[in-house]
Tab-separated table of C-alpha atoms and ligand atoms in Angstrom:
chain	number	residue	atom	x	y	z
A	1139	MET	CA	161.926	101.367	54.239
A	1140	GLN	CA	159.080	102.241	56.600
A	1141	ILE	CA	155.886	103.871	55.410
A	1142	LEU	CA	154.507	106.175	58.075
A	1143	LYS	CA	150.983	107.556	58.092
A	1144	THR	CA	150.053	109.347	61.283
A	1145	VAL	CA	151.818	112.046	63.290
A	1146	GLN	CA	152.274	109.483	66.071
A	1147	ASP	CA	153.934	107.040	63.615
A	1148	VAL	CA	156.459	109.740	62.723
A	1149	ARG	CA	157.068	110.722	66.347
A	1150	ASN	CA	157.708	107.058	67.238
A	1151	TRP	CA	160.081	106.639	64.278
A	1152	ARG	CA	161.894	109.881	65.194
A	1153	LYS	CA	162.401	108.819	68.825
A	1154	ALA	CA	163.984	105.552	67.713
A	1155	GLN	CA	166.698	107.291	65.638
A	1156	THR	CA	170.030	107.852	67.319
A	1157	GLY	CA	172.011	109.709	64.630
A	1158	LYS	CA	171.289	112.848	62.612
A	1159	VAL	CA	167.910	112.919	60.869
A	1160	GLY	CA	167.688	114.436	57.369
A	1161	PHE	CA	164.325	115.503	55.970
A	1162	VAL	CA	163.168	116.050	52.373
A	1163	PRO	CA	159.636	117.470	52.113
A	1164	THR	CA	157.949	116.909	48.742
A	1165	MET	CA	154.551	116.911	47.073
A	1166	GLY	CA	155.322	113.638	45.267
A	1167	ALA	CA	155.651	112.971	41.522
A	1168	LEU	CA	159.329	112.531	42.296
A	1169	HIS	CA	161.891	113.259	39.576
A	1170	PRO	CA	165.708	113.483	39.577
A	1171	GLY	CA	165.496	116.954	41.192
A	1172	HIS	CA	163.791	115.501	44.261
A	1173	LEU	CA	166.131	112.501	44.236
A	1174	SER	CA	169.164	114.793	44.276
A	1175	LEU	CA	167.763	116.349	47.472
A	1176	ILE	CA	167.551	112.862	49.000
A	1177	ASP	CA	171.155	112.188	47.989
A	1178	HIS	CA	172.294	115.505	49.530
A	1179	ALA	CA	170.416	114.626	52.716
A	1180	SER	CA	172.112	111.203	52.820
A	1181	GLN	CA	175.517	112.886	52.704
A	1182	ALA	CA	174.688	115.153	55.648
A	1183	ALA	CA	172.586	112.868	57.885
A	1184	ASP	CA	172.380	109.269	59.106
A	1185	HIS	CA	168.646	108.627	58.710
A	1186	ILE	CA	166.528	110.017	55.881
A	1187	ILE	CA	162.819	110.721	55.955
A	1188	VAL	CA	160.877	111.963	52.932
A	1189	SER	CA	157.366	113.361	53.167
A	1190	ILE	CA	154.964	113.048	50.250
A	1191	PHE	CA	152.093	115.434	50.864
A	1192	LEU	CA	150.170	117.388	48.268
A	1193	ASN	CA	149.554	120.381	50.487
A	1194	PRO	CA	146.151	121.910	49.675
A	1195	THR	CA	146.793	125.172	51.551
A	1196	GLN	CA	149.455	126.304	49.077
A	1197	PHE	CA	147.143	125.987	46.048
A	1198	SER	CA	144.557	128.601	45.068
A	1199	PRO	CA	141.128	127.321	44.023
A	1200	ASN	CA	141.952	127.950	40.323
A	1201	GLU	CA	145.278	126.062	40.427
A	1202	ASP	CA	146.209	122.481	39.545
A	1203	LEU	CA	145.704	120.664	42.872
A	1204	ASP	CA	143.236	118.190	41.340
A	1205	ARG	CA	145.263	117.347	38.261
A	1206	TYR	CA	148.656	117.274	40.011
A	1207	PRO	CA	150.313	113.902	39.160
A	1208	LYS	CA	150.201	111.228	41.890
A	1209	PRO	CA	152.394	108.265	40.810
A	1210	PHE	CA	152.484	106.933	44.365
A	1211	GLU	CA	153.982	103.446	43.761
A	1212	ALA	CA	156.727	104.856	41.523
A	1213	ASP	CA	157.518	107.481	44.192
A	1214	LEU	CA	157.936	104.777	46.835
A	1215	GLN	CA	160.211	102.768	44.527
A	1216	HIS	CA	162.393	105.864	43.900
A	1217	CYS	CA	162.679	106.370	47.650
A	1218	LYS	CA	163.651	102.722	48.175
A	1219	ASP	CA	166.233	102.951	45.389
A	1220	HIS	CA	167.749	106.013	47.083
A	1221	LYS	CA	167.957	104.246	50.466
A	1222	VAL	CA	165.370	106.392	52.213
A	1223	ASP	CA	164.654	105.059	55.721
A	1224	ALA	CA	161.094	106.322	56.093
A	1225	VAL	CA	158.438	107.893	53.891
A	1226	TRP	CA	155.691	109.899	55.560
A	1227	THR	CA	152.480	110.012	53.532
A	1228	PRO	CA	150.042	111.808	55.788
A	1229	HIS	CA	146.335	112.162	55.186
A	1230	VAL	CA	145.270	115.798	54.983
A	1231	ASN	CA	143.536	115.442	58.377
A	1232	ASP	CA	146.827	114.339	59.993
A	1233	VAL	CA	148.433	117.617	58.956
A	1234	TYR	CA	145.349	119.793	59.403
A	1235	PRO	CA	143.090	118.185	62.041
A	1236	PRO	CA	139.541	119.431	61.341
A	1237	ASP	CA	139.194	120.799	64.892
A	1238	GLU	CA	142.495	122.755	64.720
A	1239	LEU	CA	142.158	126.526	64.469
A	1240	ASP	CA	143.685	128.256	61.470
A	1241	LEU	CA	147.306	129.186	62.034
A	1242	GLU	CA	149.096	132.026	60.259
A	1243	ILE	CA	152.872	132.084	59.910
A	1244	ASP	CA	154.355	134.506	57.453
A	1245	VAL	CA	157.469	136.382	56.364
A	1246	PRO	CA	155.678	139.291	54.663
A	1247	ALA	CA	158.808	141.036	53.356
A	1248	LEU	CA	159.509	137.957	51.231
A	1249	THR	CA	156.043	136.550	50.597
A	1250	ALA	CA	154.211	139.614	49.256
A	1251	ILE	CA	156.360	139.911	46.124
A	1252	LEU	CA	156.970	137.892	42.927
A	1253	GLU	CA	155.388	134.445	43.442
A	1254	GLY	CA	153.406	135.826	46.378
A	1255	ALA	CA	151.993	138.645	44.275
A	1256	HIS	CA	150.848	136.196	41.585
A	1257	ARG	CA	149.748	133.362	43.865
A	1258	PRO	CA	147.841	134.883	46.786
A	1259	ASP	CA	148.103	132.810	50.000
A	1260	HIS	CA	150.632	130.448	48.390
A	1261	PHE	CA	153.503	131.172	50.765
A	1262	GLN	CA	151.197	131.329	53.781
A	1263	GLY	CA	150.303	127.723	52.884
A	1264	VAL	CA	153.968	126.835	52.423
A	1265	CYS	CA	154.947	128.402	55.779
A	1266	ARG	CA	152.136	126.656	57.572
A	1267	VAL	CA	152.906	123.202	56.184
A	1268	VAL	CA	156.675	123.479	56.577
A	1269	ALA	CA	156.341	124.641	60.198
A	1270	LYS	CA	153.977	121.729	60.853
A	1271	LEU	CA	156.167	119.129	59.115
A	1272	PHE	CA	159.261	120.425	60.930
A	1273	GLY	CA	157.387	120.247	64.245
A	1274	VAL	CA	156.490	116.605	63.691
A	1275	VAL	CA	159.704	115.323	62.096
A	1276	LEU	CA	162.097	117.439	64.221
A	1277	PRO	CA	164.899	116.952	61.680
A	1278	ASP	CA	168.506	118.009	62.200
A	1279	ILE	CA	168.798	118.999	58.556
A	1280	ALA	CA	166.292	119.634	55.782
A	1281	CYS	CA	167.003	119.868	52.041
A	1282	PHE	CA	165.295	122.280	49.649
A	1283	GLY	CA	165.865	122.989	45.959
A	1284	GLN	CA	167.186	126.234	44.563
A	1285	LYS	CA	164.621	125.684	41.777
A	1286	ASP	CA	162.067	127.291	44.128
A	1287	PHE	CA	164.372	130.161	45.010
A	1288	GLN	CA	161.888	132.444	46.744
A	1289	GLN	CA	160.468	129.508	48.716
A	1290	LEU	CA	163.976	128.678	49.876
A	1291	LYS	CA	164.459	132.253	51.145
A	1292	VAL	CA	161.101	132.127	52.929
A	1293	ILE	CA	161.951	128.812	54.606
A	1294	GLN	CA	165.394	130.040	55.659
A	1295	SER	CA	163.744	133.097	57.253
A	1296	LEU	CA	161.005	131.036	58.876
A	1297	THR	CA	163.551	128.617	60.369
A	1298	ALA	CA	165.731	131.447	61.670
A	1299	GLY	CA	162.729	133.484	62.872
A	1300	LEU	CA	161.331	130.573	64.886
A	1301	SER	CA	164.858	129.736	66.164
A	1302	LEU	CA	164.463	126.164	64.941
A	1303	PRO	CA	167.635	124.083	65.347
A	1304	ILE	CA	167.396	122.817	61.765
A	1305	GLU	CA	170.110	123.292	59.160
A	1306	ILE	CA	168.586	124.202	55.803
A	1307	ILE	CA	170.633	122.758	52.944
A	1308	THR	CA	170.289	124.363	49.518
A	1309	CYS	CA	170.478	121.945	46.594
A	1310	PRO	CA	171.182	123.076	43.014
A	1311	THR	CA	168.514	122.923	40.302
A	1312	ILE	CA	168.571	119.705	38.293
A	1313	ARG	CA	167.844	120.219	34.595
A	1314	GLU	CA	167.000	118.163	31.533
A	1315	PRO	CA	169.946	117.871	29.113
A	1316	ASP	CA	168.536	120.758	27.032
A	1317	GLY	CA	168.331	123.089	30.043
A	1318	LEU	CA	164.684	122.855	31.135
A	1319	ALA	CA	164.500	122.796	34.927
A	1320	MET	CA	162.933	119.518	36.060
A	1321	SER	CA	159.473	119.928	37.523
A	1322	SER	CA	156.557	117.659	38.347
A	1323	ARG	CA	154.504	119.992	36.131
A	1324	ASN	CA	156.604	119.402	32.971
A	1325	ILE	CA	154.411	116.402	32.094
A	1326	TYR	CA	151.549	118.822	31.368
A	1327	LEU	CA	153.499	120.214	28.371
A	1328	ASN	CA	152.656	119.005	24.861
A	1329	GLN	CA	155.391	118.703	22.233
A	1330	GLU	CA	155.126	122.309	21.031
A	1331	GLU	CA	154.968	123.670	24.599
A	1332	ARG	CA	157.942	121.539	25.635
A	1333	LYS	CA	160.002	123.352	22.983
A	1334	ASN	CA	158.698	126.750	24.056
A	1335	ALA	CA	159.430	125.939	27.713
A	1336	LEU	CA	163.128	126.162	26.860
A	1337	ALA	CA	162.618	129.931	26.707
A	1338	LEU	CA	162.993	130.174	30.492
A	1339	SER	CA	166.475	128.663	30.708
A	1340	LYS	CA	167.466	130.433	27.484
A	1341	ALA	CA	166.404	133.818	28.881
A	1342	LEU	CA	168.301	133.164	32.100
A	1343	ARG	CA	171.456	132.219	30.208
A	1344	GLU	CA	171.158	135.418	28.153
A	1345	ALA	CA	170.714	137.453	31.348
A	1346	GLU	CA	173.828	135.889	32.800
A	1347	HIS	CA	175.778	136.567	29.611
A	1348	LEU	CA	174.697	140.225	29.580
A	1349	ILE	CA	175.582	140.750	33.231
A	1350	LEU	CA	178.954	139.043	32.957
A	1351	THR	CA	179.825	141.112	29.869
A	1352	GLY	CA	179.163	144.379	31.707
A	1353	GLU	CA	175.463	145.266	31.486
A	1354	ILE	CA	174.581	147.049	34.725
A	1355	ASN	CA	171.051	148.270	34.008
A	1356	PRO	CA	168.469	145.776	35.379
A	1357	SER	CA	165.799	147.084	32.970
A	1358	ASN	CA	167.901	146.139	29.948
A	1359	ILE	CA	168.360	142.604	31.280
A	1360	GLU	CA	164.667	142.293	32.076
A	1361	HIS	CA	163.800	143.529	28.592
A	1362	ALA	CA	166.145	140.973	27.003
A	1363	MET	CA	164.599	138.138	29.038
A	1364	ALA	CA	161.069	139.278	28.148
A	1365	GLN	CA	161.933	139.317	24.445
A	1366	ILE	CA	163.183	135.729	24.457
A	1367	LEU	CA	160.130	134.616	26.426
A	1368	SER	CA	157.729	136.420	24.096
A	1369	THR	CA	159.212	134.907	20.962
A	1370	HIS	CA	158.425	131.494	22.498
A	1371	ASN	CA	154.770	132.376	23.193
A	1372	ALA	CA	155.379	132.526	26.931
A	1373	ASP	CA	152.862	134.498	28.932
A	1374	ILE	CA	155.099	136.259	31.466
A	1375	ASP	CA	154.186	136.755	35.124
A	1376	TYR	CA	157.606	138.237	35.869
A	1377	ALA	CA	161.144	138.189	34.474
A	1378	VAL	CA	163.284	140.222	36.839
A	1379	VAL	CA	166.739	140.793	38.293
A	1380	ARG	CA	166.871	141.102	42.080
A	1381	ASN	CA	169.249	141.270	45.015
A	1382	GLU	CA	170.154	137.633	45.748
A	1383	THR	CA	169.806	138.003	49.520
A	1384	THR	CA	166.743	140.220	49.951
A	1385	LEU	CA	164.982	139.820	46.575
A	1386	ALA	CA	164.757	143.637	46.551
A	1387	GLU	CA	164.752	145.571	43.275
A	1388	LEU	CA	168.076	146.969	42.098
A	1389	ASP	CA	168.873	150.388	40.626
A	1390	VAL	CA	172.115	149.094	39.244
A	1391	ILE	CA	173.887	145.737	39.079
A	1392	ASN	CA	177.187	145.658	40.951
A	1393	LEU	CA	178.500	142.147	41.571
A	1394	ASN	CA	181.259	143.629	43.747
A	1395	LEU	CA	178.566	144.647	46.238
A	1396	ASN	CA	176.090	141.795	46.003
A	1397	ASP	CA	175.144	138.735	43.998
A	1398	VAL	CA	172.011	138.950	41.912
A	1399	VAL	CA	169.321	136.452	41.040
A	1400	CYS	CA	167.307	136.450	37.832
A	1401	LEU	CA	163.829	135.012	38.362
A	1402	ILE	CA	161.182	134.043	35.824
A	1403	ALA	CA	157.603	132.829	36.087
A	1404	ALA	CA	155.702	132.279	32.857
A	1405	ASN	CA	152.799	130.307	31.503
A	1406	ILE	CA	153.539	128.029	28.589
A	1407	GLY	CA	150.083	127.159	27.361
A	1408	SER	CA	148.210	126.362	30.569
A	1409	THR	CA	151.333	125.280	32.464
A	1410	ARG	CA	152.938	127.743	34.854
A	1411	LEU	CA	156.711	127.296	35.082
A	1412	ILE	CA	159.324	129.011	37.246
A	1413	ASP	CA	163.098	129.082	37.005
A	1414	ASN	CA	165.974	131.232	38.236
A	1415	LYS	CA	169.711	131.757	38.034
A	1416	VAL	CA	172.036	133.195	40.641
A	1417	ILE	CA	174.840	135.294	39.202
A	1418	THR	CA	177.965	135.878	41.230
A	1419	HIS	CA	181.161	137.788	40.564
A	1420	PRO	CA	183.336	135.727	38.182
A	1421	ARG	CA	186.170	135.701	40.739
A	1422	ASP	CA	183.952	133.940	43.359
B	40	LIG	P1	157.813	119.960	45.223
B	40	LIG	O1	157.499	118.507	45.275
B	40	LIG	O2	157.651	120.577	43.886
B	40	LIG	O3	157.175	120.741	46.344
B	40	LIG	O4	159.365	120.070	45.501
B	40	LIG	C1	159.946	119.497	46.647
B	40	LIG	C2	161.378	119.945	46.730
B	40	LIG	O5	162.078	119.567	45.556
B	40	LIG	C3	161.517	121.481	46.858
B	40	LIG	O6	162.546	121.768	47.797
B	40	LIG	C4	161.916	121.879	45.460
B	40	LIG	O7	162.665	123.075	45.413
B	40	LIG	C5	162.778	120.692	45.041
B	40	LIG	N1	162.887	120.605	43.582
B	40	LIG	C6	161.878	120.598	42.680
B	40	LIG	N2	162.375	120.565	41.426
B	40	LIG	C7	163.724	120.578	41.538
B	40	LIG	C8	164.813	120.566	40.601
B	40	LIG	N3	164.609	120.548	39.294
B	40	LIG	N4	166.066	120.565	41.086
B	40	LIG	C9	166.302	120.592	42.421
B	40	LIG	N5	165.322	120.601	43.358
B	40	LIG	C10	164.059	120.596	42.921
């Protein structure tokens, strides 16, 4: 497995590959969710490159950039174990050269709502880094997790909007056996918070149950999710039901017309967690 540092290192590696290149961008602290993306990429491509880059532009000043876990050696070992061909670990100046002018790339219809409303500039940072990483790696395919559902929609739109010849592969959310979606941030949770964190997956399961047993009023579903979250001391940013394609609000749920997605962001203690569930017509 090669460890690449500079943009030129990656360009040289890329030129030497003859088959399909699969790309998995990450911020490190790899867990089975990330590793499942690598395995999906290996099924769809011949050569796999993983980036490990804690992107500062997607964090607000009051967020957890400084305390974000950085188990670098363990990350490299995971990549080796999963037969990754190259790991790109750029320095921040490789991605954002100090003399480079600020660049804005955005998909406002998707980035102003939900996560974007609670984390100003977050998606602008995501768009900027993903466009940059894509431009350096020039992958044929790139894998992203459904865990970050809104991010996935933004990246799909960015890729289509820039006419990039990159296939975006969606990978399902990997969960702990009790239902908690895996996240690099779960290690912040103490024992009590770890129990309360189950409220997110519980609320999503309840939402699915209500929808599949005939509830059509989004407000009732949202209320039910909020109740479960509140009884677990979760401080809710949002717990909503939306159109699965556009993330637009719904007057009424009709799975014959469109799939829906339930999305939650909540703070458990000082840890902000997100999770979601797509609900499709039972016949699909
Ligand atoms: P991150 O390192 O948090 O930026 O995540 C890198 C990639 O891993 C993103 O595409 C995430 O959606 C994906 N990811 C994170 N957690 C999970 C999970 N539990 N299951 C599947 N994919 C995940």
